[in-house]
Every structure is written in C-alpha cells, then in structure tokens.
Coordinates of C-alpha atoms (C1' of nucleotides) in Angstrom, one line a residue:
Chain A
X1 CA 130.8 -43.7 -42.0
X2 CA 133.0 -45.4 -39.4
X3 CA 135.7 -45.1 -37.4
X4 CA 138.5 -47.5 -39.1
X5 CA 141.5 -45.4 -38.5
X6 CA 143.7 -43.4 -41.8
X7 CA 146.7 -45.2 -41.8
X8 CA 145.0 -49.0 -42.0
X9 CA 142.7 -47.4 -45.4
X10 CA 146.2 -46.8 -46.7
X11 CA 147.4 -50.1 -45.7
X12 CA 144.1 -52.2 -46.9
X13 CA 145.0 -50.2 -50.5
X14 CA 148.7 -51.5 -50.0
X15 CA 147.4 -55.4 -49.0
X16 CA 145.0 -55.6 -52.3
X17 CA 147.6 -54.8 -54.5
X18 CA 149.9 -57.6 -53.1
X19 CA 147.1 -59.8 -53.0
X20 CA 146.5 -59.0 -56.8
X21 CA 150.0 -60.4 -57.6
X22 CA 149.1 -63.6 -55.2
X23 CA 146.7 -64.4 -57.2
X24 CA 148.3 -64.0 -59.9
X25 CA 150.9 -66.3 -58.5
X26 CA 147.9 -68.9 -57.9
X27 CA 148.5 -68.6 -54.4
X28 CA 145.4 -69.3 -52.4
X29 CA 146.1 -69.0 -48.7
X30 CA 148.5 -66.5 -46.9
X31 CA 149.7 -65.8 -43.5
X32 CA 149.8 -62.7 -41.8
X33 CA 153.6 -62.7 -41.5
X34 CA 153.8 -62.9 -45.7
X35 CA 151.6 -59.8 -45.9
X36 CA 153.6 -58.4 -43.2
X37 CA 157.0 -58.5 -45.2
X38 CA 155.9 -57.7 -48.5
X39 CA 154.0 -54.4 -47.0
X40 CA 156.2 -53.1 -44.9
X41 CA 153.3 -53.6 -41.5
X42 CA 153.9 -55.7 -39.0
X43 CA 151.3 -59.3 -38.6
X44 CA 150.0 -57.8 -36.2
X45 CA 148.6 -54.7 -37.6
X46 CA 147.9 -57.0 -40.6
X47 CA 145.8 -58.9 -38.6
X48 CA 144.5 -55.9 -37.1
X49 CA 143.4 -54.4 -40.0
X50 CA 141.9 -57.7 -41.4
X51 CA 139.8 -57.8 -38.2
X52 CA 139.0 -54.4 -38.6
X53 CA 137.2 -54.8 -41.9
X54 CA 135.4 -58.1 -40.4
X55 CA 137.3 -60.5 -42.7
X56 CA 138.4 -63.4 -40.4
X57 CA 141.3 -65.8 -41.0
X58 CA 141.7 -69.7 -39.6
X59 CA 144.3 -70.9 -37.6
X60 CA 145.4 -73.4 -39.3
X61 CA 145.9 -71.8 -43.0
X62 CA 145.8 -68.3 -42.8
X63 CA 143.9 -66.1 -45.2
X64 CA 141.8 -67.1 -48.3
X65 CA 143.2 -64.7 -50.9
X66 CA 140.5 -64.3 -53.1
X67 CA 138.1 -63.9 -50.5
X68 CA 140.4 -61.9 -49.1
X69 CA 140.9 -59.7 -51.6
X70 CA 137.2 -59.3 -52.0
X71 CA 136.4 -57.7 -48.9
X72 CA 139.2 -55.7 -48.9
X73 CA 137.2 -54.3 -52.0
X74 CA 133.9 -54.7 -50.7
X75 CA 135.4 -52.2 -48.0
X76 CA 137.6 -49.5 -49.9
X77 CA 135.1 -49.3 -53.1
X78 CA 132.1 -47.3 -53.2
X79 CA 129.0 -49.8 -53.8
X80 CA 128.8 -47.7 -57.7
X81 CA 132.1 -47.1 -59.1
X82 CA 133.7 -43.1 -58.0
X83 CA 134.3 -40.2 -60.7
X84 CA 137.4 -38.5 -60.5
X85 CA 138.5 -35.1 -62.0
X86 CA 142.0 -33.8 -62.3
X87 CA 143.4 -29.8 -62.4
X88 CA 146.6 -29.2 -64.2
X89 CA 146.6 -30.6 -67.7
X90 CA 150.8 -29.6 -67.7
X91 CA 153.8 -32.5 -67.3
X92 CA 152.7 -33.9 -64.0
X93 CA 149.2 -33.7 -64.6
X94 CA 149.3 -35.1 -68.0
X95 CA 152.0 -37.7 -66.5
X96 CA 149.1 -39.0 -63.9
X97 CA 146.2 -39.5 -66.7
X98 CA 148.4 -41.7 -68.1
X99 CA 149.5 -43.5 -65.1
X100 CA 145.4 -44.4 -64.1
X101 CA 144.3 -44.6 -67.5
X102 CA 142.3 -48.0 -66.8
X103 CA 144.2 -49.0 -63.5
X104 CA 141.3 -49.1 -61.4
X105 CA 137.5 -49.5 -63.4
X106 CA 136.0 -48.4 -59.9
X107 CA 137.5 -45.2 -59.9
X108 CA 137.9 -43.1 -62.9
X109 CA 139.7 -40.0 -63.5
X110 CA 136.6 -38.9 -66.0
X111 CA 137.5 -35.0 -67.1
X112 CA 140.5 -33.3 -66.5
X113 CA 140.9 -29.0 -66.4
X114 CA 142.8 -26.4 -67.3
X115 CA 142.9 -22.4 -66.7
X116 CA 144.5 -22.1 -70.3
X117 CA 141.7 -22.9 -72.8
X118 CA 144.0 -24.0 -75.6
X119 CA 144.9 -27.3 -73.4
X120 CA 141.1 -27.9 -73.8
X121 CA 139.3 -30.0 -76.2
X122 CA 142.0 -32.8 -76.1
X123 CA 141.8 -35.9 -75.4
X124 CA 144.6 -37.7 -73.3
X125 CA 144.7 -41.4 -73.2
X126 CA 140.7 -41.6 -73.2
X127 CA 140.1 -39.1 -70.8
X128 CA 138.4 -35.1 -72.2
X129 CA 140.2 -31.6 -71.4
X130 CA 137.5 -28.8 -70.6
X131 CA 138.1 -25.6 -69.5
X132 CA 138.9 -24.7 -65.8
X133 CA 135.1 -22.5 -66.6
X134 CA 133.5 -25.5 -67.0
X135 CA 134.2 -27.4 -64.1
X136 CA 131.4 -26.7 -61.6
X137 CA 129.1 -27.9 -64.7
X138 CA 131.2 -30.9 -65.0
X139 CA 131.3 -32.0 -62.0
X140 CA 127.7 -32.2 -61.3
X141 CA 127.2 -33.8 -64.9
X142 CA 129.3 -36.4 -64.5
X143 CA 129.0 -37.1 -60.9
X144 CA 132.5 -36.2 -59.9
X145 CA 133.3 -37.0 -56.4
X146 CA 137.5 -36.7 -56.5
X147 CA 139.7 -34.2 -57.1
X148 CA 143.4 -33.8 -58.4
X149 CA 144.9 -31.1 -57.8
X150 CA 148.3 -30.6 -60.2
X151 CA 148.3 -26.5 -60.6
X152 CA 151.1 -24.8 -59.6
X153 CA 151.4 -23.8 -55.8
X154 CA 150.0 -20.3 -56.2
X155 CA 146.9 -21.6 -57.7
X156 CA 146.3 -24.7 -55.7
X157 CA 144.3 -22.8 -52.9
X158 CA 141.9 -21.3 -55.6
X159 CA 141.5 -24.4 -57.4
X160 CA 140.6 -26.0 -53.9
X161 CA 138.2 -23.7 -52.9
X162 CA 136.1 -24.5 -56.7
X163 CA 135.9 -27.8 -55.9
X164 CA 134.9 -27.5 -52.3
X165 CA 132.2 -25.2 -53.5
X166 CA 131.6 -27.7 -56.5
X167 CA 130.6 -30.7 -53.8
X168 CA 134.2 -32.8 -53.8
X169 CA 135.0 -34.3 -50.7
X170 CA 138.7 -35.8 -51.5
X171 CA 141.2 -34.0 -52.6
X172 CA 144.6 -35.0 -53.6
X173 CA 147.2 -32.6 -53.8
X174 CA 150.4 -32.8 -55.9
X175 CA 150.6 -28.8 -55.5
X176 CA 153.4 -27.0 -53.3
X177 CA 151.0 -25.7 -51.0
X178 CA 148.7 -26.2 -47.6
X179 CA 145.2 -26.3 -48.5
X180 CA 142.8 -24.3 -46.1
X181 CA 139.3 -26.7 -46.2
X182 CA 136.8 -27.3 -43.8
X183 CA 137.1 -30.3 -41.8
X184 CA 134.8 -32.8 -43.8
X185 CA 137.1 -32.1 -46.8
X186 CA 139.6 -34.8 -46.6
X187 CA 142.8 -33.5 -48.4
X188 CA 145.7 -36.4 -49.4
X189 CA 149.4 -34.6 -49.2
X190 CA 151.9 -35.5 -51.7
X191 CA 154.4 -33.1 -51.7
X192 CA 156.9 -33.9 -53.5
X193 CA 159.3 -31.3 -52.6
X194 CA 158.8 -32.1 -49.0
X195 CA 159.3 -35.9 -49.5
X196 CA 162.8 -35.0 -51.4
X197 CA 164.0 -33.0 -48.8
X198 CA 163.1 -35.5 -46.1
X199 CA 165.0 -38.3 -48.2
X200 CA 168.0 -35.5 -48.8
X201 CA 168.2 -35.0 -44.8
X202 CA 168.4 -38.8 -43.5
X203 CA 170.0 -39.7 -46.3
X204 CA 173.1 -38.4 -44.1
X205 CA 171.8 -38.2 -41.5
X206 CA 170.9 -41.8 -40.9
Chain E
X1 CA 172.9 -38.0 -36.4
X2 CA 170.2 -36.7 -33.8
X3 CA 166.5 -38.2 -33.1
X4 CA 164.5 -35.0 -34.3
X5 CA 161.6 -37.4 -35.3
X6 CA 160.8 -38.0 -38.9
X7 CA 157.3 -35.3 -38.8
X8 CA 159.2 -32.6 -37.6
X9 CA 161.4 -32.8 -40.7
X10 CA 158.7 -32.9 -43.0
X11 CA 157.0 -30.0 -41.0
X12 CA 160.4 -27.9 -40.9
X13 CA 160.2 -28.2 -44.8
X14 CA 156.5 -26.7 -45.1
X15 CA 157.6 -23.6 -42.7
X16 CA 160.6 -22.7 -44.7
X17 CA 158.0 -22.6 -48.1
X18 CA 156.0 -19.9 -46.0
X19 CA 159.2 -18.4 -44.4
X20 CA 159.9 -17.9 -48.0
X21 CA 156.5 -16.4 -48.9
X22 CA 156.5 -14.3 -45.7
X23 CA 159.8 -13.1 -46.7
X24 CA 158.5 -11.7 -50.2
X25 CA 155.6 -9.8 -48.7
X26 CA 158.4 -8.1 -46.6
X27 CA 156.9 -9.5 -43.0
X28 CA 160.0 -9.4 -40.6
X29 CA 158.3 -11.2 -37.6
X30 CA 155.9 -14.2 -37.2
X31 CA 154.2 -15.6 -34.7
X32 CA 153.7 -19.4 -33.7
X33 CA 149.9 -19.4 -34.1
X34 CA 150.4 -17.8 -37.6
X35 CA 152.0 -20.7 -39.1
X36 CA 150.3 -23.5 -38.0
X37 CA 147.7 -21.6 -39.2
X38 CA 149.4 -21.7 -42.6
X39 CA 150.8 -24.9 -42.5
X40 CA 148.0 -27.0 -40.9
X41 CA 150.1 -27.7 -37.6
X42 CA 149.4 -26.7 -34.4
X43 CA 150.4 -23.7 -32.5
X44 CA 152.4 -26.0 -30.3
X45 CA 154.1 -28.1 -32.4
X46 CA 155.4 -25.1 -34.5
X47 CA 157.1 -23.8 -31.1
X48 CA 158.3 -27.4 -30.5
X49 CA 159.8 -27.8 -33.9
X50 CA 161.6 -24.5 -33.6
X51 CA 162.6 -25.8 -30.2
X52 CA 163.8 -28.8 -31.7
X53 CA 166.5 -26.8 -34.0
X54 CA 167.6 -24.5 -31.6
X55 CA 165.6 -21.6 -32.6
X56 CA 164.5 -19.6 -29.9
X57 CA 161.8 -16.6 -30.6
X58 CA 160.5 -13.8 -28.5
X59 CA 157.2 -13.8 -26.5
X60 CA 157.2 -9.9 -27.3
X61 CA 157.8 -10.2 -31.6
X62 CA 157.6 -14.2 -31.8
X63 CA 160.1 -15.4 -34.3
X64 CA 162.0 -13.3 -37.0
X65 CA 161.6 -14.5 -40.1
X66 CA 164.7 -14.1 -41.9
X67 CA 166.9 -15.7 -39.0
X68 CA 164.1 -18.3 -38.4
X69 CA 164.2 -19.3 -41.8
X70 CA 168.3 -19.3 -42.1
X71 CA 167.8 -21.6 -39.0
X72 CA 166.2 -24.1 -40.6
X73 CA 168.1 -23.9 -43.9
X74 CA 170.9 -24.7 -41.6
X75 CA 169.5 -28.0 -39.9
X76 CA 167.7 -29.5 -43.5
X77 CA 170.0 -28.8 -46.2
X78 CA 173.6 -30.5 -46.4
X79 CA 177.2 -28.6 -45.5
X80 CA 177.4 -28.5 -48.8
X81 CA 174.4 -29.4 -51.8
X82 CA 173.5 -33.0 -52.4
X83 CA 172.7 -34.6 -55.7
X84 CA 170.3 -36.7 -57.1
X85 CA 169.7 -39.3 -59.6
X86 CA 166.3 -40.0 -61.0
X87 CA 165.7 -43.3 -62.6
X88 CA 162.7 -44.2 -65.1
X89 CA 162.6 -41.4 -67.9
X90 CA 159.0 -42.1 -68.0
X91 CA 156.3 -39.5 -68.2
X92 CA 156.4 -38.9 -64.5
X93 CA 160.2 -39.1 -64.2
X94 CA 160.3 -36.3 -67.3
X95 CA 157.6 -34.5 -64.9
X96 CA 159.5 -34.4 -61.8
X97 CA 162.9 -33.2 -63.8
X98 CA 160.7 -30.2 -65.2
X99 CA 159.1 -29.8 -61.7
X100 CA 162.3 -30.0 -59.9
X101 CA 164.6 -27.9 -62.5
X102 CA 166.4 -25.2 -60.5
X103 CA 163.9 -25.0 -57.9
X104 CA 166.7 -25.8 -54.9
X105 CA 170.0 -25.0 -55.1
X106 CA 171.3 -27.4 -52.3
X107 CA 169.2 -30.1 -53.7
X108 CA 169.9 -30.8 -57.5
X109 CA 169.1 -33.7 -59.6
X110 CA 172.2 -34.1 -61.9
X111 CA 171.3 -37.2 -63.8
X112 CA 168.4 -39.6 -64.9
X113 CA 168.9 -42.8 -65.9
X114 CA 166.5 -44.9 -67.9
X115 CA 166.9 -48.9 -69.0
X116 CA 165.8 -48.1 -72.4
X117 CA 169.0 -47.4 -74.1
X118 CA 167.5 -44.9 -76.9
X119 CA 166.5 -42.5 -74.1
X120 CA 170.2 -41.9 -72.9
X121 CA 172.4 -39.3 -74.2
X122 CA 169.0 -36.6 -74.0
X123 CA 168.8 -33.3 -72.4
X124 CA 165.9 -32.9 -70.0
X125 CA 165.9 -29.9 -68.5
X126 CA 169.3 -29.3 -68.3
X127 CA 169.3 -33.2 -66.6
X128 CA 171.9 -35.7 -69.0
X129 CA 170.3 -38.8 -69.1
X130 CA 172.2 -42.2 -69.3
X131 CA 171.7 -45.3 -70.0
X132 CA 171.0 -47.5 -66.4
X133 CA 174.2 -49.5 -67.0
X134 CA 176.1 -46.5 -66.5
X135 CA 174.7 -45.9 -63.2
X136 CA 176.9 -47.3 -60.4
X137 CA 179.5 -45.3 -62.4
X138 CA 177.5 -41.6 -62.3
X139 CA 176.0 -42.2 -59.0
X140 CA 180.5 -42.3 -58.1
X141 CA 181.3 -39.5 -60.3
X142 CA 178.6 -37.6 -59.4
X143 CA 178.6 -37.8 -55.3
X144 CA 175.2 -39.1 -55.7
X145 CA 173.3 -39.6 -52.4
X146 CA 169.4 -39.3 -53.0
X147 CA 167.2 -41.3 -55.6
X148 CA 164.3 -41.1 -57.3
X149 CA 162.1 -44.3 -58.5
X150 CA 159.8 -43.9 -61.5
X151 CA 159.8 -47.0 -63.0
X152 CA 156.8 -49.1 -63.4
X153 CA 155.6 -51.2 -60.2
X154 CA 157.7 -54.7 -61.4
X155 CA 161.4 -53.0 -61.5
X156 CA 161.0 -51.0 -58.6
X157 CA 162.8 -53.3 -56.2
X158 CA 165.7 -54.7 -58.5
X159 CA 166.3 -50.4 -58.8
X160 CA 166.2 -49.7 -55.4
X161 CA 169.1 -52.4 -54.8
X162 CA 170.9 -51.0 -57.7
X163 CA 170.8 -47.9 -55.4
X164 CA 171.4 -49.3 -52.2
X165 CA 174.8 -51.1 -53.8
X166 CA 175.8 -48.2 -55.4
X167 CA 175.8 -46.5 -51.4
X168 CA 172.6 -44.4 -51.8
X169 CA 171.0 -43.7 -48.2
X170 CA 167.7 -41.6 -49.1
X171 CA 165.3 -43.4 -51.7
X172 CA 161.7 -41.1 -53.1
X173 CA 159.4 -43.9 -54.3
X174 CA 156.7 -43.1 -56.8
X175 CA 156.6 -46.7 -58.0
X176 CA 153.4 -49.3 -56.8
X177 CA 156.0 -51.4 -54.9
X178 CA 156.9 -51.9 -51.6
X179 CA 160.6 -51.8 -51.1
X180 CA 162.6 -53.6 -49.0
X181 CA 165.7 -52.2 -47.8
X182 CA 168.5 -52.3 -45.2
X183 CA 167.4 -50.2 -42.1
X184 CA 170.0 -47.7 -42.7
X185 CA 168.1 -46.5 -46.2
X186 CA 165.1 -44.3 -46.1
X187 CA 162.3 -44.3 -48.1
X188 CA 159.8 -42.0 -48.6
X189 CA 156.8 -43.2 -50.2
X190 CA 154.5 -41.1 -52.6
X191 CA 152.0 -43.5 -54.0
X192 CA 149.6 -42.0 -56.1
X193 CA 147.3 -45.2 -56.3
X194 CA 147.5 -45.5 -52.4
X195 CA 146.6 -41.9 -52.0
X196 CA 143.9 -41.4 -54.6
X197 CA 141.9 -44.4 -53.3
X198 CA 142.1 -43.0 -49.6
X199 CA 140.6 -39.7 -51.0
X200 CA 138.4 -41.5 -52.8
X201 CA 137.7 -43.7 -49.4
X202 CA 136.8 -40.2 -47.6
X203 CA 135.2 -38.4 -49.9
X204 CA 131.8 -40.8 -49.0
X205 CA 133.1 -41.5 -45.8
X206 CA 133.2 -38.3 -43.3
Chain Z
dT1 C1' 148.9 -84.2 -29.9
dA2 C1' 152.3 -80.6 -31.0
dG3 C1' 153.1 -76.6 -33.3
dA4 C1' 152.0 -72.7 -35.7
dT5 C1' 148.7 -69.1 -36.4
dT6 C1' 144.7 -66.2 -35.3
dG7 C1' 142.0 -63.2 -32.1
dT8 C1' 141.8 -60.6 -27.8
dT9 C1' 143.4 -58.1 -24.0
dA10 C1' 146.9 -55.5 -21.4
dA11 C1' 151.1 -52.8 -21.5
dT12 C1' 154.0 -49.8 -23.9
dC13 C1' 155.6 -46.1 -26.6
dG14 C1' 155.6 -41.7 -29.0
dA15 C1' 153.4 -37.8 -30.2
dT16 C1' 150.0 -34.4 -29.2
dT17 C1' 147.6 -31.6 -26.1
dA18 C1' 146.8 -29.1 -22.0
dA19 C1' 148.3 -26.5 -18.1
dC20 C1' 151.3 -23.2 -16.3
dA21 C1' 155.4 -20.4 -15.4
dA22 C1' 158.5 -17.1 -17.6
dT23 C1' 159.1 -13.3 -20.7
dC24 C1' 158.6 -9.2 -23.3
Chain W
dT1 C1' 151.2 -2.9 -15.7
dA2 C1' 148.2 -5.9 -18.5
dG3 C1' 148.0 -9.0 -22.1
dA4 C1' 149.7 -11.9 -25.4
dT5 C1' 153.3 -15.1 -26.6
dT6 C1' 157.1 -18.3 -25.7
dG7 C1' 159.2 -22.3 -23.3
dT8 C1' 158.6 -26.2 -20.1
dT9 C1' 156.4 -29.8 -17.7
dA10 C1' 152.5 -33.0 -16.9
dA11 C1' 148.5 -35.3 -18.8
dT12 C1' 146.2 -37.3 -22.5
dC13 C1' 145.5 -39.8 -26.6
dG14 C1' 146.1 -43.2 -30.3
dA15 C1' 148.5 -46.6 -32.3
dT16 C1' 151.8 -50.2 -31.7
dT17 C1' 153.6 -54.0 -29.3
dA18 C1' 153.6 -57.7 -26.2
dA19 C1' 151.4 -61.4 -23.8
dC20 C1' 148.2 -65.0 -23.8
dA21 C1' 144.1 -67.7 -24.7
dA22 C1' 141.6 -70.0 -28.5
dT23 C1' 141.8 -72.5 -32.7
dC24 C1' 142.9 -75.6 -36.4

DNA sequence: TAGATTGTTAATCGATTAACAATC
DNA sequence: TAGATTGTTAATCGATTAACAATC
C-alpha cells in the first residue's frame, strides 16, 4: 500500500494511545519533545513519523492533538472497521478476549477457536467459541481479516497454515514457534519466552 | 558485560528451542542454512551469532548439536538460575504462571504479587502469591532479579519503580504503558495492542 | 525581534548482505 | 579432488542522528 517503514506503524499505535490520555488531560497542543519522553522515540523520529503520515505541525505550538490524533487514525484504521479471530481458547487465549473485549471498536476480535469441541459453544466476554472445523467457514462469514494465534508451539505451524489458506494476512503469534508463511503474510512475534530470557540475560549483564 | 547486540540474544534463544527439537529427533549435526531456515534468520547471521559466543562449527559436519546447544546455554542462562517475580494476578499474569510453570529450570518465577490483598496467600501453579506490600521484602529474600508487569496500563509505571528500587535490572512489560526507567534497567516490551494493530495494519497493506 | 520548534538535507551508525578465502 | 560449508572482510542498506534553514 506504501512504503512507511514497521517500526514507525508501531510507534504511530504507541503516539495514539498517549494522545488518548492528552486528551483526556484537555491538553490541546503538544511538542514533539513531550511525545518523545512519554514514548520512549526520540523528536526527531516523532516528527519523522508525523511527517510521514502527512500530518504537519507549526512552529510556534506544536501539534493539535485532536487533529492529531485523527490522522494518526485515519492512517492505522482500515476505512471499515477489521475482524479479528483468535486460536487457543486455553489461559492465555482466554486471558486476551478479555483484555480487547471493547478496547478498540475498529478492530474486533469476532470468533475465537478451538481444536477441543467442548471449549465451543461459549461465550467469553461477548465474543462466540466455534470449533477449530469451522474456522475456514467462519472466517469468510464474518469477514475475518486477523488472526491470533495462542495454541501450543507444536500446533502453531498447523494452525498457521489454516488461516493462510483461509485468506488472513496478519497474524499474531503468542505460540513458541517460527511460523513458515509466504512473504505477503505479515506475522507479529511475541514470544514470550524469548522476551524473558532476553530480560533474564541483561538483567546481569547490564 | 560484553556488547553481543540485543537481536543476537533474542535470536540465540530461538536456536536453542530448535537445538532442543533437533536434539529429540536424534540429529547430531546442523548446518547454518538449516536453521535460519527454521528460525527465519539468515544463513549468515546464524554463523555470526555462533561466532559471536565462541562457537566454532565445521565446514565438513557444520555444527554439532548437542555442544552447539550447551554453548549457548552457557552464554544465556545465569552461573547459577535466576528468579522472577510477576506482578498483577490478573488473567494474563495467572496465564503466564501456567505458561511459564516448570518450563526452565534456570529461569523460575518464584512469586507473584498482586495489590488486591484477597488474592495473596494463593497457590498458582506451584507460584505463592503475596500481597504487593510485601514485595521489596520477597524480591530480598528471594534473590529476585527479573520482573513481570501485568497490571493494567495506569499502575504500570508506579510498579516498575517499585522494581527498579527494590534493585531489579530486567523488566517484561505486557502492560499499555511506556516505562521510564534508569538506563541500566531493561525492558522488554510485549504489547499486545501495539502488535495486534500492526498485523491488523498489514494484513490490507502488503 | 528573539527564541523555540518544525521540516529538510547531509552525515553517521549499526546491522545486514555480498564477496571471497580457508577448510573439511 | 570437487563441492559444499564455515569464517572473514568489504560493500551495502536502512534507520537514526546531527546540522541547518524556515517558520511562527
């Protein structure tokens, strides 16, 4: 669609959500510096990344936040809101239907899956259990675009490949495991064993 | 304690999960161009990365797998194991105790610690929880140095300097905040709302 | 105006990739 | 030996940073 690089998506998703409490606040203008120190980026790749979605600041009083804010989400959200399905109805997966259950309206996770048809036919916080046979049906029904994938690490692969062959195009991935997909498949990495480890190392080593 | 950059670390983890797998389907030699084909790295930076630790492999067999994979047990995990303390006995944190329950011997989480008083004094797992005002006090006992954050977004910070007094150096971060910390403490960041809406970002995208 | 901030261009830095010699 | 792989060095690439002009 274009070219705006991986890491300033992530960091536009980062700048809404600290413009959300700004406005909150009743704060109307902010400098690149403030966004800077309560992301983490530096003002420059804020400004950057501002530039890079065509939203302009002035000179004299930095950003408008709610305009802001609104391209920010005129950029990151689809035009029509996104359909997400998750894999995995066990702790974690069950733990992350409640955590989105009405976070975002433009992206919802709609029907969630389960090899074991006795986790089926529930309902967790709003959202319907089917059975992992359903889920090519499903997902063309209901116009699913997103996957979750929170299976165990031996099944993460197989569970992959379904929705690759189902049409999904994102994919995020609590499983212990690489995913093999083809390279329009875009795959989000959370790995949370990998991300302990890495704090266990510098956490001594640093 | 040495500037093996931060990807390599988080790459050395992935290779010793397929070591591990390699090593139960009884394969007693790899070669580089095998597990980047696993692991979604590159040829090159798999022999860099061994490089990197020391490990050097044969252009006749590549690398063994059983001493490849003692190598890098040897540079990630700790002389001796490290513990961790969880905070935020939510339905994630309950998730990430079941997930993380025995899997890794040198890496154990030993306590969670929740500010809701009536959740201390459980058994999760085999994981004591306490209440949070006893946790300067574990974190001591208990040679604490790695912790987990999953509280909600608004108490993230005001726990991660609980952990940063209380001398913890490696901080996992599952909480919608941005933290701000001393440059001596790590964070790694696994935000679900971050990653999902990149996914959902691509999936239209490419 | 003076001073701070934004937008733009050039320089820097780090990691990746490519090229090639050494090895089995 | 021939061929494939490893280890090493140089080139490339992308993102970040620094420098500076433009703006309010």
């Amino acid at each position: 669609m274009n070219n705006t690089s991986e890491k300033t998506i992530g960091r536009l998703s980062l700048y809404r959500r600290l413009l959300q409490q700004l406005q909150t606040d009743d704060k109307t203008n902010v400098f690149s510096h403030e966004i800077a120190r309560l992301s983490g980026a530096t003002a420059a790749q804020v400004r950057r990344d501002f530039m890079a979605i065509g939203y302009s600041g002035s000179s004299a009083h930095g950003y408008d936040v709610k305009q802001l804010a609104e391209s920010i989400a005129g950029f990151l959200d689809a035009p029509k809101s996104q359909n997400v399905a998750l894999v995995g109805v066990g702790h974690l997966g069950q733990a992350i239907l409640t955590y989105f259950s009405g976070r975002r309206p433009k992206l919802t996770i709609v029907a969630a899956f389960d090899a074991n048809p006795t986790k089926a036919e529930r309902i967790i916080n709003g959202c319907r259990c089917y059975p992992m046979t359903d889920f090519t049906t499903e997902v063309h029904n209901q116009n699913i675009e997103v996957g979750i994938i929170t299976v165990p690490g031996s099944e993460a692969q197989s569970v992959c490949d379904t929705m690759v062959r189902a049409g999904i195009r994102g994919i995020v991935n609590f499983a212990p495991a690489t995913l093999q997909t083809p390279p329009d498949v875009h795959v989000e990495v959370l790995d949370m064993a990998v991300s302990l480890e890495k704090a266990a190392y510098f956490a001594r080593a640093e």
